Structure formats: C-alpha cells, structure tokens
Amino acid sequence: MSIEQIIRARINDGMLFQFQPRAAGSSSKRALFVAEDLWDFLETVHPDPEWEERIGFLQADLEVFADGTEIHPKYLFLLYRSSEAVWEIRSVSHDPSIRILGRFADKDVFVATSFAIREHLGGWQSRAWRDVKVLARAIWDNLFRPYQPVATINVHDVVSGAIDGKYFKTE
C-alpha cells in the first residue's frame, strides 16, 4: 500500500482531513492534510470573538500553503534536528503567534499534525519545543507507520514555489 492510499484510508476513517482553500477563486495546488484533533480545533466555533478571529487568520495562513502561493523561510521552517523531519508553518501576522507542526509525505504534500502557541514554547531548545516535536512525530507514526516522512534540508525537495533562503537551523 502506498502513502497516498494510506492518506485516503485515514481520510475515510475520519483520522485525517483535507484542507481546501476557501478564498474566492482559490484552488489547491499543494495538498495539505490535517490530523483529527487539529482539524477539530480549526473547525470549532470558539466563544471568544477575538480567538475566533485569530483562528480565521490561521486558516488564511494555511491557505497560503494549499493555494500554491510563494513560500518564504519566515512562513515554513524545518525544526532542529533536521533528521526528525518536523516542519512548522508559522502564523505570525496576528497575536498570538501560532505554529502548525507537521511532516511531508511527499513533495507538496504536508500533513499538519498539531499546533502550539509560540509564546508557550520558550527557547528553541526548551522542553516545550521538544514535547511538541515528539507529539508531531507520534501523530505521524500513529497515522502512517511504517512510512517515514521526507527527510531533507532542501526546501525544494518538499515544496514547490519556495524562494531561496535558510529554512532550517544548523545547531
């Protein structure tokens, strides 16, 4: 069974959801799949209007990936250690800053596993960062074991339309 077949099976099982751009005239040029708990977070109506608005901005930031918009290092970043193949999509234009963590199943196929509020994570070597990366890997393993994500430091191996730049930290 291929990773594509497993993705379809997980969608059928309600464990994975395909994120589609909602903006008028937009269509998917890259595939963005969202794990169940993250999907529930994105789709739940939040009673706090400010938080509900923030989730709307987060969804718009996710559309950047799905609709094929040019990708910048300030938007997509490979977390340290690169061998773990955990990437973050950064939603930073509004407070609080939110990180969507996930891994690439193939070029232009991102599986968003979880999220974190950036201010709760501390420095990049903190226990909180370690924990959210462990969670991202565990969700991936639960969905796709024995399949491994694409592991590379070359952003062009995982996403089309990326501008040249530094997408990872070396130490």
Short mmCIF file of C-alpha atoms in Angstrom, two decimals:
data_model
loop_
_atom_site.label_atom_id
_atom_site.label_comp_id
_atom_site.label_asym_id
_atom_site.label_seq_id
_atom_site.Cartn_x
_atom_site.Cartn_y
_atom_site.Cartn_z
CA MET A 1 0.00 0.00 0.00
CA SER A 2 1.38 3.45 -0.92
CA ILE A 3 1.42 6.53 1.30
CA GLU A 4 -1.27 8.03 -0.97
CA GLN A 5 -3.50 5.01 -0.32
CA ILE A 6 -2.91 5.29 3.42
CA ILE A 7 -3.79 9.00 3.33
CA ARG A 8 -7.07 8.16 1.57
CA ALA A 9 -7.77 5.39 4.10
CA ARG A 10 -7.14 7.79 7.03
CA ILE A 11 -9.50 10.32 5.44
CA ASN A 12 -12.16 7.62 5.11
CA ASP A 13 -11.57 6.67 8.77
CA GLY A 14 -12.01 10.29 9.92
CA MET A 15 -8.42 10.48 11.20
CA LEU A 16 -7.25 12.94 8.54
CA PHE A 17 -8.95 15.80 6.69
CA GLN A 18 -8.00 17.61 3.50
CA PHE A 19 -7.70 21.36 3.92
CA GLN A 20 -9.15 23.28 0.99
CA PRO A 21 -8.67 26.99 0.27
CA ARG A 22 -11.85 28.94 0.95
CA ALA A 23 -10.94 32.23 -0.68
CA ALA A 24 -12.94 33.05 -3.80
CA GLY A 25 -11.16 31.83 -6.91
CA SER A 26 -8.61 29.74 -4.99
CA SER A 27 -7.89 26.12 -5.68
CA SER A 28 -5.49 23.58 -4.20
CA LYS A 29 -2.10 23.49 -5.85
CA ARG A 30 -0.45 21.70 -2.92
CA ALA A 31 -2.03 19.08 -0.66
CA LEU A 32 -2.50 19.95 3.00
CA PHE A 33 -3.90 17.23 5.24
CA VAL A 34 -4.83 17.91 8.85
CA ALA A 35 -4.87 15.40 11.73
CA GLU A 36 -8.15 14.96 13.60
CA ASP A 37 -7.51 16.99 16.79
CA LEU A 38 -6.05 19.90 14.85
CA TRP A 39 -8.99 19.77 12.44
CA ASP A 40 -11.42 19.93 15.37
CA PHE A 41 -9.54 22.99 16.70
CA LEU A 42 -9.73 24.71 13.30
CA GLU A 43 -13.40 23.89 12.73
CA THR A 44 -14.80 24.56 16.21
CA VAL A 45 -16.61 27.86 16.72
CA HIS A 46 -14.83 29.50 19.65
CA PRO A 47 -16.93 31.55 22.09
CA ASP A 48 -14.30 34.31 22.37
CA PRO A 49 -14.71 36.54 19.28
CA GLU A 50 -11.04 37.58 19.34
CA TRP A 51 -9.90 33.96 19.40
CA GLU A 52 -12.39 33.08 16.67
CA GLU A 53 -10.92 35.89 14.54
CA ARG A 54 -7.38 34.62 15.28
CA ILE A 55 -8.35 31.13 14.08
CA GLY A 56 -9.67 32.73 10.88
CA PHE A 57 -6.25 34.34 10.30
CA LEU A 58 -4.61 30.96 10.98
CA GLN A 59 -6.83 29.32 8.37
CA ALA A 60 -5.89 32.06 5.90
CA ASP A 61 -2.21 31.35 6.61
CA LEU A 62 -2.79 27.66 5.90
CA GLU A 63 -4.37 28.62 2.60
CA VAL A 64 -1.01 30.11 1.57
CA PHE A 65 0.38 26.59 1.51
CA ALA A 66 -2.62 24.95 -0.13
CA ASP A 67 -3.20 27.52 -2.88
CA GLY A 68 0.39 27.44 -4.14
CA THR A 69 1.49 30.90 -3.02
CA GLU A 70 5.24 31.54 -2.95
CA ILE A 71 6.82 30.15 0.23
CA HIS A 72 9.31 32.11 2.39
CA PRO A 73 11.56 30.94 5.26
CA LYS A 74 9.54 33.15 7.62
CA TYR A 75 6.50 31.02 6.73
CA LEU A 76 7.87 27.45 6.59
CA PHE A 77 10.74 26.23 8.74
CA LEU A 78 12.42 22.88 9.41
CA LEU A 79 12.79 22.42 13.15
CA TYR A 80 16.04 21.30 14.74
CA ARG A 81 17.10 18.37 14.44
CA SER A 82 16.58 18.12 10.72
CA SER A 83 16.72 14.31 10.86
CA GLU A 84 13.37 14.35 12.69
CA ALA A 85 11.76 15.93 9.61
CA VAL A 86 9.33 18.10 11.62
CA TRP A 87 8.43 21.36 9.90
CA GLU A 88 6.41 24.31 11.13
CA ILE A 89 4.09 26.64 9.29
CA ARG A 90 4.30 29.98 11.06
CA SER A 91 1.16 32.04 11.55
CA VAL A 92 2.71 35.24 12.85
CA SER A 93 0.82 38.20 11.42
CA HIS A 94 -1.54 38.35 14.42
CA ASP A 95 -1.15 37.63 18.13
CA PRO A 96 -0.74 35.13 19.49
CA SER A 97 1.77 33.62 17.08
CA ILE A 98 0.74 30.03 16.26
CA ARG A 99 2.87 27.22 14.92
CA ILE A 100 1.38 24.37 12.90
CA LEU A 101 3.67 21.35 13.11
CA GLY A 102 3.78 18.52 10.62
CA ARG A 103 5.76 16.44 8.19
CA PHE A 104 5.91 16.00 4.44
CA ALA A 105 4.56 12.76 2.95
CA ASP A 106 5.85 13.78 -0.48
CA LYS A 107 6.71 16.95 -2.36
CA ASP A 108 3.82 19.41 -1.93
CA VAL A 109 2.02 17.01 0.44
CA PHE A 110 2.11 18.32 4.03
CA VAL A 111 0.45 16.53 6.92
CA ALA A 112 -0.30 19.01 9.71
CA THR A 113 -0.27 17.03 12.94
CA SER A 114 -0.61 19.58 15.74
CA PHE A 115 -0.25 23.21 16.77
CA ALA A 116 1.36 25.28 19.50
CA ILE A 117 1.13 28.84 20.72
CA ARG A 118 4.64 30.23 20.20
CA GLU A 119 4.84 32.17 23.48
CA HIS A 120 4.27 28.93 25.41
CA LEU A 121 7.27 27.23 23.82
CA GLY A 122 10.19 29.28 25.17
CA GLY A 123 13.63 28.99 23.58
CA TRP A 124 14.16 26.64 20.66
CA GLN A 125 15.93 24.06 22.84
CA SER A 126 13.28 24.08 25.59
CA ARG A 127 11.39 21.06 26.89
CA ALA A 128 8.17 22.54 25.44
CA TRP A 129 9.68 22.58 21.93
CA ARG A 130 10.93 19.03 22.40
CA ASP A 131 7.46 17.93 23.53
CA VAL A 132 5.61 19.45 20.55
CA LYS A 133 8.09 17.82 18.14
CA VAL A 134 7.65 14.47 19.89
CA LEU A 135 3.88 14.89 19.59
CA ALA A 136 4.15 15.66 15.86
CA ARG A 137 6.24 12.53 15.30
CA ALA A 138 3.91 10.38 17.42
CA ILE A 139 0.82 11.51 15.50
CA TRP A 140 2.62 10.82 12.22
CA ASP A 141 3.59 7.33 13.43
CA ASN A 142 0.02 6.64 14.52
CA LEU A 143 -1.26 7.64 11.09
CA PHE A 144 1.42 6.25 8.79
CA ARG A 145 3.74 3.71 10.43
CA PRO A 146 5.90 2.24 8.85
CA TYR A 147 6.07 5.08 6.28
CA GLN A 148 8.62 7.78 7.01
CA PRO A 149 8.28 11.45 6.07
CA VAL A 150 10.52 13.10 3.51
CA ALA A 151 13.72 13.96 5.40
CA THR A 152 15.77 16.73 3.78
CA ILE A 153 17.15 20.17 4.49
CA ASN A 154 16.46 21.25 0.90
CA VAL A 155 13.11 23.02 0.89
CA HIS A 156 12.82 22.45 -2.87
CA ASP A 157 12.61 18.69 -2.17
CA VAL A 158 9.40 19.18 -0.18
CA VAL A 159 7.63 22.20 -1.63
CA SER A 160 7.38 23.89 -5.00
CA GLY A 161 7.40 27.66 -5.20
CA ALA A 162 9.85 28.24 -2.34
CA ILE A 163 12.16 31.21 -2.62
CA ASP A 164 15.81 30.60 -1.83
CA GLY A 165 16.71 31.15 1.81
CA LYS A 166 17.56 29.46 5.07
CA TYR A 167 14.70 27.16 6.10
CA PHE A 168 16.47 25.39 8.96
CA LYS A 169 18.72 25.90 11.96
CA THR A 170 22.05 24.07 11.90
CA GLU A 171 22.58 23.86 15.67
#
